[in-house]
Coordinates of N, CA and C in Angstrom, one line a residue:
M143 N 34.4 3.4 -25.3 CA 33.4 4.5 -25.2 C 33.9 5.7 -25.9
A144 N 33.1 6.3 -26.7 CA 33.5 7.5 -27.5 C 33.7 8.7 -26.5
A145 N 34.7 9.6 -26.9 CA 34.9 10.7 -26.1 C 33.7 11.6 -26.1
G146 N 33.4 12.2 -24.9 CA 32.3 13.1 -24.8 C 30.9 12.4 -24.6
T147 N 30.9 11.1 -24.6 CA 29.6 10.4 -24.4 C 29.2 10.5 -22.9
K148 N 28.0 10.8 -22.7 CA 27.5 10.9 -21.3 C 26.3 9.9 -21.1
Y149 N 26.4 9.1 -20.1 CA 25.3 8.1 -19.8 C 24.6 8.6 -18.6
N150 N 23.3 9.0 -18.8 CA 22.5 9.4 -17.6 C 21.6 8.3 -17.2
L151 N 22.2 7.2 -16.7 CA 21.4 6.1 -16.3 C 21.2 6.1 -14.8
P152 N 20.0 5.6 -14.4 CA 19.8 5.6 -12.9 C 20.7 4.5 -12.3
P153 N 21.0 4.6 -11.1 CA 21.8 3.6 -10.4 C 21.1 2.3 -10.4
D154 N 21.8 1.2 -10.3 CA 21.2 -0.1 -10.2 C 20.3 -0.2 -8.9
Y155 N 19.2 -0.9 -9.1 CA 18.3 -1.1 -8.0 C 18.9 -2.1 -7.0
K156 N 18.9 -1.8 -5.8 CA 19.4 -2.7 -4.8 C 18.2 -3.1 -3.9
P157 N 17.8 -4.3 -4.0 CA 16.6 -4.8 -3.2 C 16.9 -4.8 -1.7
E158 N 15.8 -4.3 -1.0 CA 15.9 -4.4 0.4 C 15.3 -5.7 0.9
E159 N 15.8 -6.2 2.0 CA 15.1 -7.4 2.5 C 14.0 -7.0 3.5
L160 N 12.8 -7.1 3.0 CA 11.6 -6.7 3.8 C 11.2 -7.8 4.8
Y161 N 11.6 -9.0 4.5 CA 11.2 -10.1 5.4 C 12.3 -11.2 5.2
R162 N 12.3 -12.2 6.1 CA 13.3 -13.3 6.0 C 12.9 -14.1 4.7
V163 N 13.7 -13.9 3.7 CA 13.3 -14.4 2.4 C 13.1 -15.9 2.3
E164 N 14.0 -16.7 3.0 CA 13.8 -18.1 3.0 C 12.5 -18.6 3.6
S165 N 11.8 -17.7 4.4 CA 10.6 -18.1 5.0 C 9.4 -17.8 4.1
G166 N 9.6 -17.1 3.0 CA 8.6 -16.7 2.1 C 8.0 -17.9 1.3
V167 N 6.7 -17.9 1.1 CA 6.1 -19.0 0.3 C 5.1 -18.3 -0.6
R168 N 5.3 -18.5 -1.9 CA 4.5 -17.9 -3.0 C 3.2 -18.8 -3.2
K169 N 2.1 -18.2 -3.5 CA 0.9 -18.9 -3.8 C 0.9 -19.2 -5.3
S170 N 0.4 -20.4 -5.7 CA 0.6 -20.8 -7.1 C -0.4 -20.1 -8.0
G171 N 0.1 -20.0 -9.2 CA -0.8 -19.4 -10.3 C -0.8 -17.9 -10.3
P172 N -1.2 -17.3 -11.4 CA -1.4 -15.9 -11.5 C -2.8 -15.4 -10.9
W173 N -2.8 -14.2 -10.5 CA -4.0 -13.6 -9.9 C -4.3 -12.3 -10.6
K174 N -5.6 -12.1 -11.0 CA -5.9 -10.9 -11.8 C -6.2 -9.7 -10.9
L175 N -5.5 -8.6 -11.1 CA -5.6 -7.4 -10.3 C -6.7 -6.6 -10.7
D176 N -7.5 -6.1 -9.8 CA -8.6 -5.2 -10.1 C -7.9 -3.8 -10.1
T177 N -7.9 -3.2 -11.3 CA -7.2 -1.9 -11.5 C -8.1 -0.7 -11.4
T178 N -9.3 -0.9 -10.8 CA -10.2 0.3 -10.7 C -9.5 1.3 -9.8
N179 N -9.6 2.6 -10.2 CA -9.0 3.7 -9.5 C -7.5 3.6 -9.4
L180 N -6.8 2.8 -10.2 CA -5.3 2.8 -10.2 C -4.9 3.4 -11.5
P181 N -4.0 4.4 -11.4 CA -3.5 5.1 -12.7 C -2.6 4.2 -13.5
V182 N -2.8 4.1 -14.8 CA -1.9 3.4 -15.7 C -0.5 3.9 -15.5
G183 N 0.5 3.0 -15.4 CA 1.9 3.4 -15.2 C 2.3 3.4 -13.7
A184 N 1.3 3.4 -12.8 CA 1.7 3.4 -11.4 C 2.3 2.0 -11.1
V185 N 3.2 2.0 -10.1 CA 3.8 0.7 -9.7 C 3.4 0.4 -8.2
L186 N 2.8 -0.8 -8.1 CA 2.5 -1.3 -6.7 C 3.7 -1.9 -6.2
P187 N 4.2 -1.5 -5.1 CA 5.5 -2.0 -4.6 C 5.4 -3.4 -4.0
V188 N 6.5 -4.1 -3.8 CA 6.6 -5.4 -3.1 C 5.9 -5.3 -1.8
F189 N 5.2 -6.3 -1.4 CA 4.5 -6.4 -0.1 C 3.3 -5.5 0.0
T190 N 2.7 -5.1 -1.1 CA 1.4 -4.3 -1.1 C 0.4 -5.3 -0.6
P191 N -0.4 -5.0 0.4 CA -1.4 -5.9 0.9 C -2.6 -5.9 -0.1
V192 N -3.1 -7.1 -0.3 CA -4.3 -7.3 -1.2 C -5.3 -8.2 -0.6
E193 N -6.5 -8.1 -1.0 CA -7.6 -9.0 -0.6 C -7.9 -9.9 -1.8
A194 N -7.7 -11.1 -1.6 CA -7.9 -12.1 -2.7 C -9.2 -12.8 -2.6
D195 N -9.9 -13.0 -3.8 CA -11.1 -13.8 -3.9 C -10.6 -15.2 -4.4
L196 N -10.6 -16.1 -3.5 CA -10.0 -17.4 -3.8 C -10.8 -18.2 -4.9
K197 N -12.1 -17.9 -5.1 CA -12.9 -18.6 -6.1 C -12.7 -18.0 -7.5
K198 N -12.7 -16.7 -7.5 CA -12.6 -16.0 -8.8 C -11.1 -15.7 -9.2
R199 N -10.2 -15.9 -8.3 CA -8.7 -15.7 -8.5 C -8.5 -14.3 -8.9
T200 N -9.1 -13.3 -8.2 CA -8.9 -11.9 -8.4 C -8.4 -11.3 -7.1
I201 N -7.7 -10.2 -7.2 CA -7.2 -9.5 -6.1 C -7.6 -8.0 -6.2
V202 N -7.8 -7.4 -5.0 CA -8.1 -5.9 -4.9 C -7.0 -5.4 -4.0
P203 N -6.3 -4.3 -4.4 CA -5.3 -3.7 -3.4 C -6.0 -3.1 -2.2
V204 N -5.4 -3.4 -1.1 CA -5.9 -2.8 0.2 C -5.2 -1.4 0.3
R205 N -6.1 -0.4 0.3 CA -5.6 1.0 0.3 C -5.4 1.6 1.7
N206 N -4.2 1.4 2.2 CA -3.8 2.0 3.5 C -2.9 3.1 3.2
I207 N -3.0 4.2 4.0 CA -2.1 5.3 3.8 C -1.5 5.7 5.2
Q208 N -0.3 6.3 5.1 CA 0.4 6.7 6.4 C 0.7 8.2 6.3
L209 N 0.4 8.9 7.4 CA 0.6 10.3 7.5 C 2.1 10.7 7.5
H210 N 2.4 11.7 6.7 CA 3.8 12.2 6.6 C 4.0 13.1 7.8
E211 N 3.0 13.9 8.1 CA 3.0 14.9 9.2 C 1.8 14.7 10.0
A212 N 1.8 15.2 11.3 CA 0.6 15.1 12.2 C -0.4 16.1 11.6
A213 N -1.7 15.8 11.9 CA -2.8 16.7 11.5 C -3.6 17.1 12.7
T214 N -4.1 18.3 12.6 CA -5.0 18.8 13.7 C -6.5 18.6 13.2
A215 N -7.4 18.7 14.2 CA -8.8 18.5 13.9 C -9.3 19.5 12.9
T216 N -8.7 20.7 12.8 CA -9.2 21.7 11.9 C -8.6 21.7 10.5
D217 N -7.6 20.9 10.2 CA -6.9 20.8 8.9 C -7.9 20.3 7.9
T218 N -7.8 21.0 6.7 CA -8.6 20.5 5.6 C -7.7 19.9 4.5
A219 N -6.4 19.8 4.8 CA -5.5 19.1 3.9 C -4.5 18.3 4.8
V220 N -4.1 17.1 4.4 CA -3.1 16.3 5.1 C -2.0 15.9 4.2
K221 N -0.8 15.8 4.7 CA 0.4 15.2 4.0 C 0.5 13.8 4.3
I222 N 0.6 12.9 3.3 CA 0.8 11.5 3.4 C 2.1 11.0 2.7
K223 N 2.5 9.9 3.1 CA 3.7 9.3 2.4 C 3.2 8.9 1.0
K224 N 4.1 9.0 0.1 CA 3.8 8.8 -1.3 C 3.0 7.5 -1.5
S225 N 2.0 7.5 -2.3 CA 1.1 6.3 -2.5 C 0.4 6.4 -3.8
P226 N 0.5 5.3 -4.6 CA -0.3 5.3 -5.9 C -1.7 4.8 -5.7
L227 N -2.1 4.5 -4.4 CA -3.4 3.9 -4.1 C -4.5 4.9 -3.8
V228 N -4.1 6.2 -3.6 CA -5.1 7.2 -3.3 C -5.8 7.8 -4.5
Y229 N -7.1 8.1 -4.4 CA -7.8 8.6 -5.6 C -8.9 9.6 -5.1
V230 N -9.3 10.5 -6.0 CA -10.3 11.5 -5.6 C -11.7 10.8 -5.4
G231 N -12.3 11.1 -4.3 CA -13.6 10.5 -3.9 C -13.4 9.4 -2.9
M232 N -12.2 9.0 -2.6 CA -11.9 7.9 -1.7 C -12.3 8.3 -0.3
F233 N -13.0 7.4 0.5 CA -13.3 7.6 1.9 C -12.1 7.0 2.7
L234 N -11.6 7.8 3.6 CA -10.6 7.4 4.5 C -11.1 7.3 6.0
G235 N -10.6 6.4 6.8 CA -11.0 6.3 8.1 C -10.0 5.7 9.0
N236 N -10.3 5.8 10.3 CA -9.4 5.1 11.3 C -10.2 4.2 12.3
G237 N -11.5 4.0 11.9 CA -12.4 3.2 12.8 C -13.3 4.0 13.6
K238 N -13.0 5.3 13.9 CA -13.8 6.2 14.7 C -14.2 7.5 13.9
N239 N -13.4 7.9 13.0 CA -13.7 9.1 12.2 C -13.3 8.9 10.8
G240 N -14.0 9.7 9.9 CA -13.8 9.5 8.5 C -13.6 10.9 7.8
M241 N -13.1 10.8 6.5 CA -12.9 11.9 5.7 C -13.0 11.5 4.2
T242 N -13.3 12.5 3.4 CA -13.4 12.2 1.9 C -12.3 13.0 1.2
V243 N -11.6 12.3 0.3 CA -10.6 13.0 -0.5 C -11.2 13.8 -1.6
K244 N -10.9 15.1 -1.6 CA -11.4 16.0 -2.7 C -10.4 16.2 -3.8
A245 N -9.1 16.2 -3.5 CA -8.0 16.4 -4.5 C -6.7 15.8 -4.0
V246 N -5.9 15.3 -4.9 CA -4.6 14.7 -4.6 C -3.5 15.5 -5.4
D247 N -2.5 16.0 -4.6 CA -1.4 16.7 -5.2 C -0.2 15.9 -5.0
T248 N 0.4 15.5 -6.1 CA 1.6 14.6 -6.1 C 2.9 15.3 -6.5
T249 N 2.9 16.6 -6.5 CA 4.0 17.4 -7.1 C 5.3 17.3 -6.2
S250 N 5.1 17.1 -4.9 CA 6.3 17.0 -4.0 C 6.9 15.6 -4.2
K251 N 8.3 15.5 -4.2 CA 8.9 14.2 -4.3 C 8.9 13.4 -3.0
D252 N 8.6 14.1 -1.9 CA 8.7 13.5 -0.6 C 7.4 13.0 0.0
Y253 N 6.3 13.7 -0.4 CA 5.0 13.3 0.1 C 3.9 13.7 -0.9
D254 N 2.7 13.2 -0.7 CA 1.5 13.6 -1.4 C 0.6 14.4 -0.4
T255 N -0.1 15.4 -1.0 CA -1.0 16.2 -0.2 C -2.5 15.9 -0.6
L256 N -3.3 15.6 0.4 CA -4.7 15.3 0.1 C -5.5 16.5 0.6
T257 N -6.3 17.0 -0.3 CA -7.3 18.1 0.1 C -8.6 17.3 0.5
L258 N -9.2 17.7 1.6 CA -10.4 16.9 2.1 C -11.6 17.7 1.9
E259 N -12.8 17.1 1.8 CA -14.1 17.7 1.6 C -14.4 18.6 2.9
E260 N -14.0 18.1 4.0 CA -14.2 18.9 5.3 C -13.0 18.7 6.2
A261 N -13.0 19.4 7.3 CA -11.8 19.2 8.2 C -11.7 17.8 8.8
V262 N -10.5 17.5 9.2 CA -10.1 16.1 9.6 C -11.0 15.7 10.8
G263 N -11.3 16.6 11.7 CA -12.2 16.3 12.8 C -11.6 15.7 14.1
I264 N -10.4 15.1 14.0 CA -9.7 14.7 15.2 C -8.2 14.9 15.0
E265 N -7.5 14.8 16.1 CA -6.0 14.9 16.0 C -5.4 13.6 15.5
L266 N -4.5 13.7 14.5 CA -3.9 12.5 14.0 C -2.3 12.6 14.2
E267 N -1.7 11.6 14.7 CA -0.2 11.7 14.9 C 0.5 11.4 13.6
K268 N 1.7 11.9 13.6 CA 2.6 11.5 12.4 C 2.7 10.0 12.4
D269 N 2.8 9.5 11.2 CA 2.8 8.0 10.9 C 1.6 7.2 11.2
A270 N 0.5 7.9 11.6 CA -0.8 7.3 11.8 C -1.2 6.6 10.5
I271 N -1.8 5.4 10.6 CA -2.3 4.7 9.4 C -3.8 4.8 9.3
L272 N -4.2 5.2 8.1 CA -5.7 5.3 7.8 C -6.0 4.3 6.7
F273 N -7.2 3.8 6.7 CA -7.6 2.8 5.7 C -8.7 3.3 4.8
E274 N -8.9 2.7 3.7 CA -10.1 3.0 2.8 C -11.3 2.5 3.5
S275 N -12.3 3.3 3.7 CA -13.5 2.9 4.4 C -14.7 2.8 3.4
T276 N -15.7 2.1 3.8 CA -16.9 1.9 2.9 C -17.7 3.1 2.8
A277 N -17.7 4.1 3.8 CA -18.5 5.3 3.8 C -17.7 6.4 4.4
A278 N -18.2 7.6 4.3 CA -17.5 8.8 4.8 C -17.3 8.8 6.3
G279 N -18.1 8.0 7.0 CA -18.0 8.0 8.5 C -16.7 7.4 8.9
G280 N -16.0 6.5 8.1 CA -14.7 6.0 8.4 C -14.7 4.9 9.4
T281 N -15.8 4.3 9.7 CA -15.8 3.3 10.7 C -15.6 1.8 10.3
K282 N -15.9 1.5 9.0 CA -15.7 0.2 8.5 C -14.7 0.1 7.4
K283 N -13.8 -0.8 7.5 CA -12.7 -1.0 6.4 C -13.3 -1.6 5.2
K284 N -13.0 -1.1 4.0 CA -13.5 -1.6 2.8 C -13.0 -3.0 2.4
N285 N -11.6 -3.1 2.5 CA -11.0 -4.4 2.1 C -10.0 -4.7 3.2
T286 N -9.9 -6.0 3.5 CA -8.9 -6.5 4.5 C -8.0 -7.5 3.9
A287 N -6.7 -7.3 4.1 CA -5.7 -8.1 3.4 C -5.7 -9.6 3.9
N288 N -5.6 -10.5 2.9 CA -5.3 -11.9 3.3 C -4.1 -12.4 2.6
F289 N -3.5 -11.6 1.7 CA -2.2 -11.9 1.1 C -1.5 -10.6 0.8
V290 N -0.2 -10.7 0.3 CA 0.5 -9.5 -0.1 C 1.1 -9.8 -1.5
L291 N 1.5 -8.8 -2.2 CA 2.2 -9.0 -3.5 C 3.6 -9.5 -3.3
Y292 N 3.9 -10.5 -4.1 CA 5.3 -11.1 -4.0 C 6.3 -10.2 -4.6
D293 N 6.0 -9.5 -5.7 CA 6.9 -8.6 -6.4 C 6.2 -7.3 -6.8
A294 N 7.0 -6.3 -7.2 CA 6.4 -5.0 -7.7 C 5.6 -5.3 -8.9
K295 N 4.5 -4.6 -9.1 CA 3.7 -4.8 -10.3 C 3.3 -3.4 -10.9
K296 N 3.6 -3.2 -12.2 CA 3.2 -2.0 -12.9 C 1.8 -2.2 -13.4
V297 N 1.0 -1.1 -13.2 CA -0.4 -1.1 -13.7 C -0.4 -0.8 -15.2
E298 N -1.0 -1.7 -16.0 CA -1.0 -1.6 -17.4 C -2.5 -1.4 -17.9
D299 N -2.7 -1.0 -19.2 CA -4.0 -1.1 -19.8 C -4.3 -2.5 -20.0
G300 N -5.5 -3.0 -19.6 CA -5.8 -4.4 -19.8 C -5.6 -5.2 -18.6
I301 N -5.4 -6.5 -18.8 CA -5.3 -7.4 -17.7 C -3.9 -7.4 -17.1
V302 N -3.8 -7.3 -15.7 CA -2.6 -7.3 -15.0 C -2.6 -8.5 -14.1
L303 N -1.6 -9.4 -14.3 CA -1.5 -10.6 -13.5 C -0.4 -10.5 -12.5
C304 N -0.7 -11.0 -11.3 CA 0.2 -10.8 -10.1 C 0.5 -12.2 -9.5
T305 N 1.6 -12.2 -8.7 CA 2.0 -13.4 -7.9 C 1.8 -12.9 -6.5
L306 N 1.3 -13.8 -5.7 CA 1.0 -13.5 -4.3 C 2.0 -14.2 -3.3
L307 N 2.2 -13.6 -2.2 CA 3.0 -14.2 -1.1 C 2.0 -14.6 -0.1
M308 N 2.1 -15.8 0.3 CA 1.1 -16.3 1.3 C 1.7 -16.6 2.7
Q309 N 3.0 -16.4 2.8 CA 3.7 -16.5 4.1 C 5.0 -15.8 4.2
A310 N 5.3 -15.1 5.3 CA 6.6 -14.4 5.5 C 6.8 -14.2 7.0
Y311 N 8.0 -14.5 7.4 CA 8.3 -14.3 8.8 C 9.4 -13.2 8.9
E312 N 9.4 -12.6 10.1 CA 10.4 -11.5 10.5 C 10.2 -10.4 9.5
V313 N 9.0 -9.9 9.3 CA 8.7 -8.8 8.4 C 9.1 -7.5 9.1
K314 N 9.9 -6.8 8.4 CA 10.4 -5.5 8.9 C 9.4 -4.4 8.5
E315 N 8.5 -4.2 9.4 CA 7.3 -3.3 9.1 C 7.8 -1.9 8.8
S316 N 8.8 -1.4 9.4 CA 9.3 0.0 9.2 C 9.8 0.2 7.8
K317 N 10.2 -0.9 7.1 CA 10.7 -0.8 5.7 C 9.7 -0.9 4.6
L318 N 8.4 -1.3 5.0 CA 7.4 -1.5 4.0 C 7.0 -0.2 3.3
H319 N 6.7 -0.3 2.0 CA 6.4 0.9 1.2 C 4.9 1.2 1.3
V320 N 4.1 0.2 1.6 CA 2.6 0.4 1.9 C 2.4 -0.1 3.3
P321 N 1.8 0.8 4.1 CA 1.6 0.3 5.5 C 0.6 -0.8 5.7
I322 N 0.8 -1.6 6.7 CA -0.1 -2.7 7.1 C -0.9 -2.2 8.3
H323 N -2.2 -2.1 8.2 CA -3.1 -1.7 9.3 C -3.2 -2.9 10.3
E324 N -3.5 -2.6 11.5 CA -3.7 -3.7 12.5 C -4.8 -4.7 12.1
L325 N -5.9 -4.2 11.4 CA -7.0 -5.0 11.0 C -6.5 -6.0 9.9
D326 N -5.5 -5.5 9.1 CA -4.9 -6.4 8.0 C -4.1 -7.5 8.6
K327 N -3.4 -7.2 9.7 CA -2.6 -8.2 10.4 C -3.5 -9.4 10.9
V328 N -4.7 -9.0 11.3 CA -5.6 -10.1 11.7 C -6.0 -10.9 10.4
G329 N -6.2 -10.3 9.3 CA -6.6 -11.0 8.1 C -5.4 -11.8 7.5
L330 N -4.2 -11.4 7.7 CA -3.0 -12.1 7.3 C -2.7 -13.3 8.1
T331 N -3.3 -13.4 9.3 CA -3.1 -14.4 10.3 C -1.7 -14.7 10.7
S332 N -1.4 -15.8 11.3 CA -0.1 -16.1 11.8 C 0.9 -16.5 10.7
R333 N 0.4 -16.5 9.4 CA 1.3 -16.8 8.3 C 2.3 -15.7 8.1
F334 N 2.0 -14.5 8.7 CA 2.9 -13.4 8.6 C 3.3 -12.9 10.0
Q335 N 4.6 -12.8 10.2 CA 5.1 -12.4 11.5 C 5.8 -11.1 11.4
F336 N 5.2 -10.0 12.1 CA 5.8 -8.7 12.0 C 6.7 -8.4 13.1
E337 N 7.8 -7.7 12.8 CA 8.8 -7.5 13.9 C 8.8 -6.0 14.4
Y338 N 9.0 -5.1 13.5 CA 9.0 -3.6 14.0 C 8.7 -2.8 12.8

């Protein structure tokens, strides 16, 4: 190494065990990702829940978000854990109440801030999970997971092909990068066993 040379390399990636790896079963063949409202360059992390169309062999990411801080009924902005899945105009809900995303601020390294069209309307606890809903009322989930991504996938211009995980046991829910809503656990069936 030459004197004075500096290497500003990021540290090696150390994979976390999100589930009992030997229990994992991959689904055969590639699956085409629907990249609508996903920014080019964004990375979907391992175990991102997806809804797969088994006939067309296409997948849509299931857009769940988790609150970084509690929100009051009068808040017009909420802080969420970092997520590449949120977009302007997205309807969010919890089954009883809904909201519409007006703006997304990703400048903080610890969380994203969502500005809403109107106030939240209800009290939301820290770590509450919201889902993408079909309408502003927030009562009906737009997509329900039936598989998850086997590995991290970068969104590119053009076709993005993914590998799916169709079974995993002892999933460490607290370590997941994208939250799994209770309705998604129903869609994932007993092929996935969540621990904590």
